[in-house]
Amino acid sequence: MKILCVNSGSSTIKYKLFEMPSEELLASGIVERIGEEVSYIRYRSARGEIRRTGRVRDHEEAFREALRCLMDPEKGVIKDPSEVRGVGHRVVHGGEKYAKPVVIDEDVMRTIEELSILAPLHNPANLAGIRGAMKAFKDAVHVAVFDTAFHATLPEEAYLYAIPYELYEKYRIRRYGFHGISHEYVARRAAEILGRPLEELRIITLHLGNGASAAAVKYGKSVDTSMGLTPLEGLVMGTRSGDIDPAIFYFLMKQEGMSADEVYELLNKRSGLLGLSGVSNDVRLIWEEFKKGNRRAELAFRVFAYRIKKYIGAYAAAMGGVDAIVFTAGIGEKSSEVSSYIRRLVCEGLEFLGVKLDEERNRDPEKYGYVISSDDSRVKVLAIPTNEELMMAREVYRILQRGSC
Ligand code: ADP
């Protein structure tokens, strides 16, 4: 059974086509710069690559382009759109309503739209993707897989903010958490790699990409996570501040005469690694500057790693201990010099918890089966590539199987 998994942003769609249940990746692709003068279309399968430019006006056209690649006589992997039985859509905000993936109908689309108030940058783009894909893959079952769903198990003390409870009742202002698909995937993978049941493990998962978040996964369930009502809270990110004193918002409005929108933009787009380093949001470029002795580059890494370390301590306390720490995503999972450096900075000083990093393994996680702690480390440390699309494909497959029983 062929299942397509889609991640739609405001100007990009990324997709992967899987054969299920074998989990074989048949093809993947991306359409970038949707709505601009020149758009990029890229596609890859075992039969070859396609790269072209063109004008792609909207998400509907983007999916038509994707379909054209998937059905390409030479490099394609399907002959007809109906071969794709299920399409999984990553949806960032599912609010309190969706604790599990759900088959998309008009009602679901309305709710995703309503939830845009909580994720104005993401949910509308996800919805545009859903609408576009529904036109291109008319016969498929479309399923929404929510980034918030894995964190639906957070207890009240973890998800409530200490503001008047009436505001929670009125607006559902609370911690939701994001990157759930990735946190769940790597927690499961860690258990698999360690050869132990997930239900016996207390795992801290660290998704460190352009967006970054930590989760406390106790016996398979998320019990706390660092992102909140929106993906702005928590760890230091590429351009997002993560945790700050909320009074900074007030201070900047008063002292700099900034509007609420301007401060919000500053905290989302001009802060984090970019704001601290003054170089870039990309750790590879900050690393180049760091090597030249740039003090702000060094500072950016220190603040980034220190925040993560504090969360590890907090989540170990929240779970009454920790058995494994998992690094993942663009920064967390790689074997590059900068990734190894950041993992080392994070783990340094955590010996009291039982963390002992193995330097050799930390330089090349894949070579050592993704475990980068030493054999006598009580807490296992892993660096595992995330695979959100595969996680989504499994969910869609499960739903389709259930439907046919
Ligand atoms: P997103 O959060 O947008 O899904 P990723 O998880 O792909 O993104 O992470 C993107 C970030 O990962 C980049 O901004 C860059 O800082 C970092 N990154 C990408 N490749 C590497 C690498 N080889 N080594 C270290 N960091 C990397």
XYZ file of C-alpha atoms and ligand atoms in Angstrom:
432
model
C 0.000 0.000 0.000
C 1.422 3.364 -1.036
C 1.239 6.204 1.463
C 2.316 9.762 0.819
C 3.421 11.962 3.716
C 3.359 15.681 3.350
C 4.759 18.641 5.220
C 3.311 21.888 3.874
C 4.737 25.279 4.771
C 3.586 28.633 3.510
C 5.858 28.505 0.442
C 7.122 24.922 0.450
C 5.751 21.404 0.239
C 7.939 18.430 1.125
C 6.766 14.886 0.568
C 7.834 11.263 0.856
C 6.113 8.260 -0.676
C 6.354 4.980 1.233
C 5.415 1.413 0.470
C 3.717 0.115 3.601
C 4.036 -1.927 5.699
C 7.556 -2.622 4.368
C 8.409 1.073 5.042
C 10.388 1.266 1.827
C 10.940 4.865 0.736
C 9.877 4.989 -2.917
C 10.345 8.666 -3.663
C 10.746 12.053 -2.071
C 10.479 15.598 -3.282
C 10.111 19.242 -2.566
C 8.476 22.212 -4.233
C 9.962 25.472 -2.987
C 9.153 29.152 -3.409
C 5.493 28.551 -4.109
C 3.813 31.792 -5.160
C 7.054 33.485 -6.240
C 8.314 34.326 -9.713
C 10.522 31.249 -9.904
C 9.756 28.064 -8.007
C 12.038 25.061 -7.569
C 10.817 21.529 -8.130
C 12.976 18.658 -6.974
C 12.260 14.961 -6.900
C 14.199 11.795 -6.285
C 13.471 8.071 -6.564
C 15.583 4.986 -7.116
C 14.983 5.553 -10.843
C 16.563 9.002 -10.896
C 16.279 12.664 -10.064
C 14.227 15.497 -11.472
C 15.154 19.150 -11.006
C 13.382 21.952 -12.714
C 12.222 25.496 -12.207
C 8.911 27.008 -13.151
C 6.110 29.122 -11.826
C 4.061 27.393 -9.167
C 1.269 29.732 -8.092
C -0.224 27.926 -5.122
C -0.328 24.686 -3.172
C -2.762 23.130 -5.605
C -0.304 23.606 -8.452
C 2.526 22.409 -6.222
C 0.786 19.077 -5.724
C 0.104 18.824 -9.440
C 3.845 19.246 -9.991
C 4.629 16.647 -7.360
C 2.199 14.248 -8.989
C 3.761 14.879 -12.381
C 7.140 13.841 -10.944
C 5.695 10.785 -9.191
C 4.099 9.711 -12.492
C 7.073 10.591 -14.693
C 7.392 7.843 -17.346
C 11.124 7.453 -16.675
C 11.714 8.344 -13.050
C 8.259 8.039 -11.594
C 7.049 5.304 -9.250
C 3.281 5.311 -9.896
C 1.158 5.218 -13.001
C -2.026 6.670 -11.585
C -2.816 8.940 -8.591
C -5.265 6.344 -7.256
C -2.313 4.081 -6.391
C -1.696 6.381 -3.434
C -4.183 5.039 -0.884
C -3.434 7.386 1.978
C -1.971 10.858 2.409
C -0.671 11.953 5.803
C -0.532 15.674 6.448
C 1.563 17.147 9.192
C -0.572 19.700 11.016
C 1.176 21.827 13.592
C -1.648 22.691 15.985
C -4.382 20.282 16.963
C -5.374 22.189 20.104
C -7.032 20.169 22.852
C -9.311 18.456 20.396
C -6.920 16.110 18.656
C -4.914 13.677 20.713
C -4.586 11.292 17.769
C -4.340 11.413 13.984
C -7.716 11.890 12.348
C -9.233 11.311 8.903
C -9.797 14.731 7.363
C -13.314 15.873 6.540
C -14.944 19.321 6.339
C -15.341 19.418 10.112
C -11.674 18.675 10.729
C -10.641 21.347 8.219
C -12.844 23.890 9.973
C -11.253 23.057 13.313
C -7.730 23.332 11.874
C -8.724 26.731 10.547
C -10.135 27.804 13.916
C -6.909 26.717 15.579
C -4.989 29.148 13.349
C -5.351 31.678 16.145
C -2.869 29.522 18.100
C -0.536 28.859 15.144
C -0.990 31.690 12.653
C 2.196 30.886 10.753
C 1.580 27.176 10.428
C -2.032 26.002 10.410
C -3.154 28.078 7.388
C -0.225 26.711 5.366
C -0.995 23.155 6.485
C -4.578 23.678 5.408
C -3.559 25.019 1.997
C -1.507 21.829 1.600
C -4.447 19.639 2.548
C -6.720 21.368 0.058
C -4.128 21.119 -2.710
C -3.374 17.460 -2.045
C -7.063 16.573 -1.888
C -7.450 17.821 -5.446
C -4.407 15.932 -6.724
C -5.121 12.703 -4.825
C -8.899 12.517 -4.983
C -9.238 8.833 -4.187
C -6.912 8.756 -1.196
C -7.862 8.917 2.455
C -6.340 12.108 3.852
C -5.207 12.018 7.456
C -4.066 14.873 9.694
C -1.173 13.997 11.994
C -0.728 16.662 14.649
C 2.524 17.962 16.078
C 0.739 18.590 19.353
C -0.942 15.172 19.697
C 1.903 13.268 21.367
C 1.871 15.834 24.181
C -1.836 15.347 24.907
C -0.763 13.214 27.882
C 0.825 16.124 29.767
C -0.592 16.381 33.282
C -2.315 19.588 34.374
C 0.601 20.760 36.480
C 2.802 20.625 33.389
C 0.431 22.231 30.909
C -1.164 24.994 32.976
C 0.387 28.438 33.148
C 0.058 30.307 36.417
C -2.241 32.972 35.019
C -5.918 33.361 35.969
C -7.565 29.989 35.380
C -10.474 31.747 33.681
C -8.133 32.574 30.777
C -7.473 28.894 30.285
C -11.204 28.254 30.316
C -11.950 31.095 27.929
C -9.107 30.766 25.398
C -7.517 27.413 26.230
C -4.248 29.214 26.956
C -1.993 26.357 28.068
C 1.125 24.459 27.083
C 0.527 22.291 24.010
C 4.020 21.441 22.846
C 5.140 20.681 19.283
C 7.512 18.389 17.328
C 5.420 15.565 18.800
C 5.799 13.328 15.762
C 9.573 13.577 16.038
C 9.720 13.160 19.830
C 7.569 10.040 19.608
C 9.552 8.587 16.721
C 12.964 8.984 18.359
C 11.733 7.809 21.764
C 10.537 4.582 20.120
C 13.737 4.246 18.127
C 15.820 4.726 21.262
C 13.955 1.917 23.028
C 14.439 -0.298 19.961
C 18.167 0.492 19.755
C 18.658 -0.075 23.476
C 16.647 -3.320 23.235
C 14.385 -2.329 26.108
C 10.613 -1.797 26.296
C 9.606 1.843 25.874
C 7.189 1.357 28.776
C 10.142 0.930 31.152
C 12.189 3.910 30.070
C 12.372 7.549 31.151
C 13.692 9.358 28.099
C 14.556 12.989 27.470
C 14.260 13.728 23.762
C 15.948 16.816 22.319
C 14.734 17.890 18.885
C 17.357 20.426 17.815
C 16.623 21.796 14.353
C 15.828 25.309 13.304
C 13.021 25.014 15.813
C 14.107 23.215 18.971
C 12.268 21.531 21.800
C 12.782 19.043 24.615
C 10.337 16.443 25.880
C 10.164 14.244 28.959
C 8.891 10.865 27.789
C 8.052 8.705 30.778
C 7.218 5.078 30.020
C 6.205 5.993 26.457
C 4.106 9.050 27.300
C 5.032 12.712 27.036
C 4.773 14.229 30.526
C 6.400 17.581 29.825
C 7.771 19.558 26.915
C 9.467 22.881 26.420
C 7.345 24.540 23.737
C 4.143 26.077 24.992
C 1.027 27.720 23.642
C 3.124 28.471 20.575
C 6.520 27.198 19.367
C 8.240 30.269 20.845
C 8.794 28.968 24.368
C 11.586 26.806 25.690
C 14.988 26.150 24.172
C 17.062 28.692 22.265
C 16.323 28.205 18.551
C 17.629 29.404 15.196
C 15.788 32.717 15.346
C 13.452 32.266 18.339
C 14.341 33.372 21.840
C 12.796 30.464 23.736
C 12.221 31.222 27.428
C 12.420 34.852 28.444
C 11.021 36.969 31.220
C 7.610 37.952 29.806
C 8.234 41.469 31.125
C 10.806 41.930 28.326
C 7.826 42.255 26.017
C 6.506 45.128 28.125
C 9.955 46.670 28.489
C 10.607 46.766 24.745
C 7.209 48.238 24.018
C 7.812 50.982 26.576
C 11.497 51.709 25.984
C 11.824 51.105 22.251
C 8.337 52.255 21.358
C 7.764 48.955 19.575
C 4.309 47.623 18.802
C 3.209 44.210 20.031
C 3.615 42.882 16.481
C 7.170 44.222 16.298
C 8.229 42.639 19.569
C 6.615 39.370 18.547
C 8.546 39.488 15.282
C 11.793 40.274 17.120
C 11.372 37.292 19.441
C 10.390 34.930 16.622
C 12.626 36.027 13.766
C 15.585 38.013 15.090
C 16.477 36.304 18.344
C 17.890 32.903 19.289
C 21.197 31.841 17.751
C 20.913 34.560 15.130
C 20.309 37.333 17.653
C 23.015 36.164 20.022
C 25.704 35.465 17.432
C 24.891 38.238 14.978
C 26.076 35.745 12.352
C 23.286 33.408 11.308
C 20.591 31.044 12.535
C 22.553 28.191 10.969
C 24.991 26.522 13.375
C 27.301 25.556 10.495
C 27.960 29.231 9.732
C 28.240 30.150 13.411
C 30.799 27.325 13.717
C 32.970 28.901 11.022
C 32.993 32.162 12.976
C 33.574 30.331 16.247
C 36.704 28.750 14.801
C 37.996 32.228 13.948
C 37.580 33.216 17.607
C 34.352 35.209 17.274
C 33.234 35.726 20.887
C 29.558 36.133 20.104
C 29.541 32.907 18.134
C 30.981 31.157 21.176
C 28.457 32.859 23.427
C 25.566 31.729 21.227
C 26.667 28.079 21.549
C 27.108 28.401 25.311
C 23.654 29.884 25.869
C 22.119 27.301 23.515
C 23.740 24.357 25.302
C 23.204 25.720 28.817
C 19.454 26.051 28.245
C 19.288 22.441 27.066
C 21.275 21.292 30.078
C 18.829 23.048 32.423
C 15.907 21.288 30.764
C 17.625 17.933 31.148
C 17.940 18.586 34.878
C 14.331 19.719 35.103
C 12.974 16.725 33.204
C 15.083 14.244 35.144
C 13.429 15.704 38.245
C 9.971 15.633 36.637
C 10.332 11.922 35.802
C 12.106 10.908 39.029
C 15.187 9.961 37.001
C 16.353 9.497 33.458
C 17.481 6.403 31.549
C 18.274 7.905 28.162
C 18.895 11.252 26.495
C 18.258 11.439 22.760
C 19.575 14.102 20.406
C 17.840 14.489 17.057
C 17.052 16.797 14.060
C 19.391 18.981 11.954
C 21.688 20.033 14.783
C 21.180 17.161 17.195
C 21.652 14.100 15.016
C 24.588 14.884 12.753
C 28.184 13.725 12.917
C 29.571 17.134 11.945
C 32.132 18.892 14.132
C 29.617 21.449 15.322
C 26.996 18.845 16.244
C 29.572 16.846 18.226
C 30.708 20.035 19.947
C 27.163 20.993 20.949
C 26.363 17.507 22.275
C 29.566 17.631 24.304
C 28.745 21.068 25.729
C 25.290 19.825 26.731
C 26.545 16.636 28.402
C 29.516 18.214 30.165
C 28.800 18.498 33.871
C 25.972 15.968 33.813
C 28.212 13.223 35.218
C 26.376 13.595 38.553
C 23.232 12.328 36.770
C 25.082 9.324 35.411
C 25.882 10.731 31.960
C 29.241 9.744 30.436
C 29.779 10.702 26.829
C 32.207 8.692 24.687
C 34.159 11.208 22.607
C 34.936 8.803 19.790
C 31.306 7.703 19.437
C 30.109 11.292 19.715
C 32.119 12.132 16.591
C 30.297 9.574 14.464
C 27.042 8.351 16.024
C 25.944 6.279 13.034
C 29.132 4.250 13.033
C 28.487 3.244 16.635
C 24.833 2.324 16.244
C 23.677 5.762 17.446
C 24.692 5.222 21.077
C 27.274 7.862 22.015
C 27.647 7.275 25.757
C 30.337 5.003 27.151
C 29.463 1.433 28.088
C 29.516 2.253 31.788
C 27.321 5.333 31.450
C 24.224 4.764 33.599
C 22.236 7.157 31.401
C 22.456 6.161 27.743
C 22.995 9.023 25.308
C 21.926 8.609 21.691
C 22.002 10.697 18.513
C 19.270 9.364 16.227
C 18.087 10.711 12.859
C 14.443 11.666 13.115
C 11.974 10.531 10.484
C 8.722 12.371 10.918
C 7.381 11.241 7.552
C 7.864 7.569 8.368
C 6.155 8.055 11.714
C 3.250 9.665 9.858
C 3.147 6.857 7.291
C 2.813 4.335 10.119
C -0.084 6.279 11.613
C -1.880 6.559 8.272
C -1.300 2.868 7.570
C -2.729 1.967 10.977
C -5.859 4.015 10.286
C -6.305 2.493 6.834
C -5.871 -1.015 8.198
C -8.436 -0.340 10.910
C -10.860 0.997 8.294
C -10.596 -2.146 6.220
C -11.108 -4.556 9.149
P 13.747 22.240 10.607
O 13.704 22.559 12.059
O 13.499 23.425 9.737
O 12.982 20.999 10.228
P 16.247 20.765 10.507
O 15.858 19.799 11.563
O 16.629 20.241 9.181
O 15.218 21.924 10.277
O 17.452 21.647 11.086
C 17.969 22.706 10.374
C 19.212 23.211 11.075
O 20.115 22.123 11.307
C 20.004 24.199 10.246
O 19.579 25.510 10.467
C 21.418 23.999 10.733
O 21.660 24.878 11.826
C 21.452 22.584 11.251
N 22.208 21.656 10.399
C 21.946 21.211 9.160
N 22.903 20.367 8.731
C 23.813 20.278 9.732
C 25.045 19.571 9.925
N 25.548 18.773 8.985
N 25.674 19.742 11.100
C 25.164 20.538 12.054
N 24.036 21.219 11.926
C 23.371 21.101 10.795
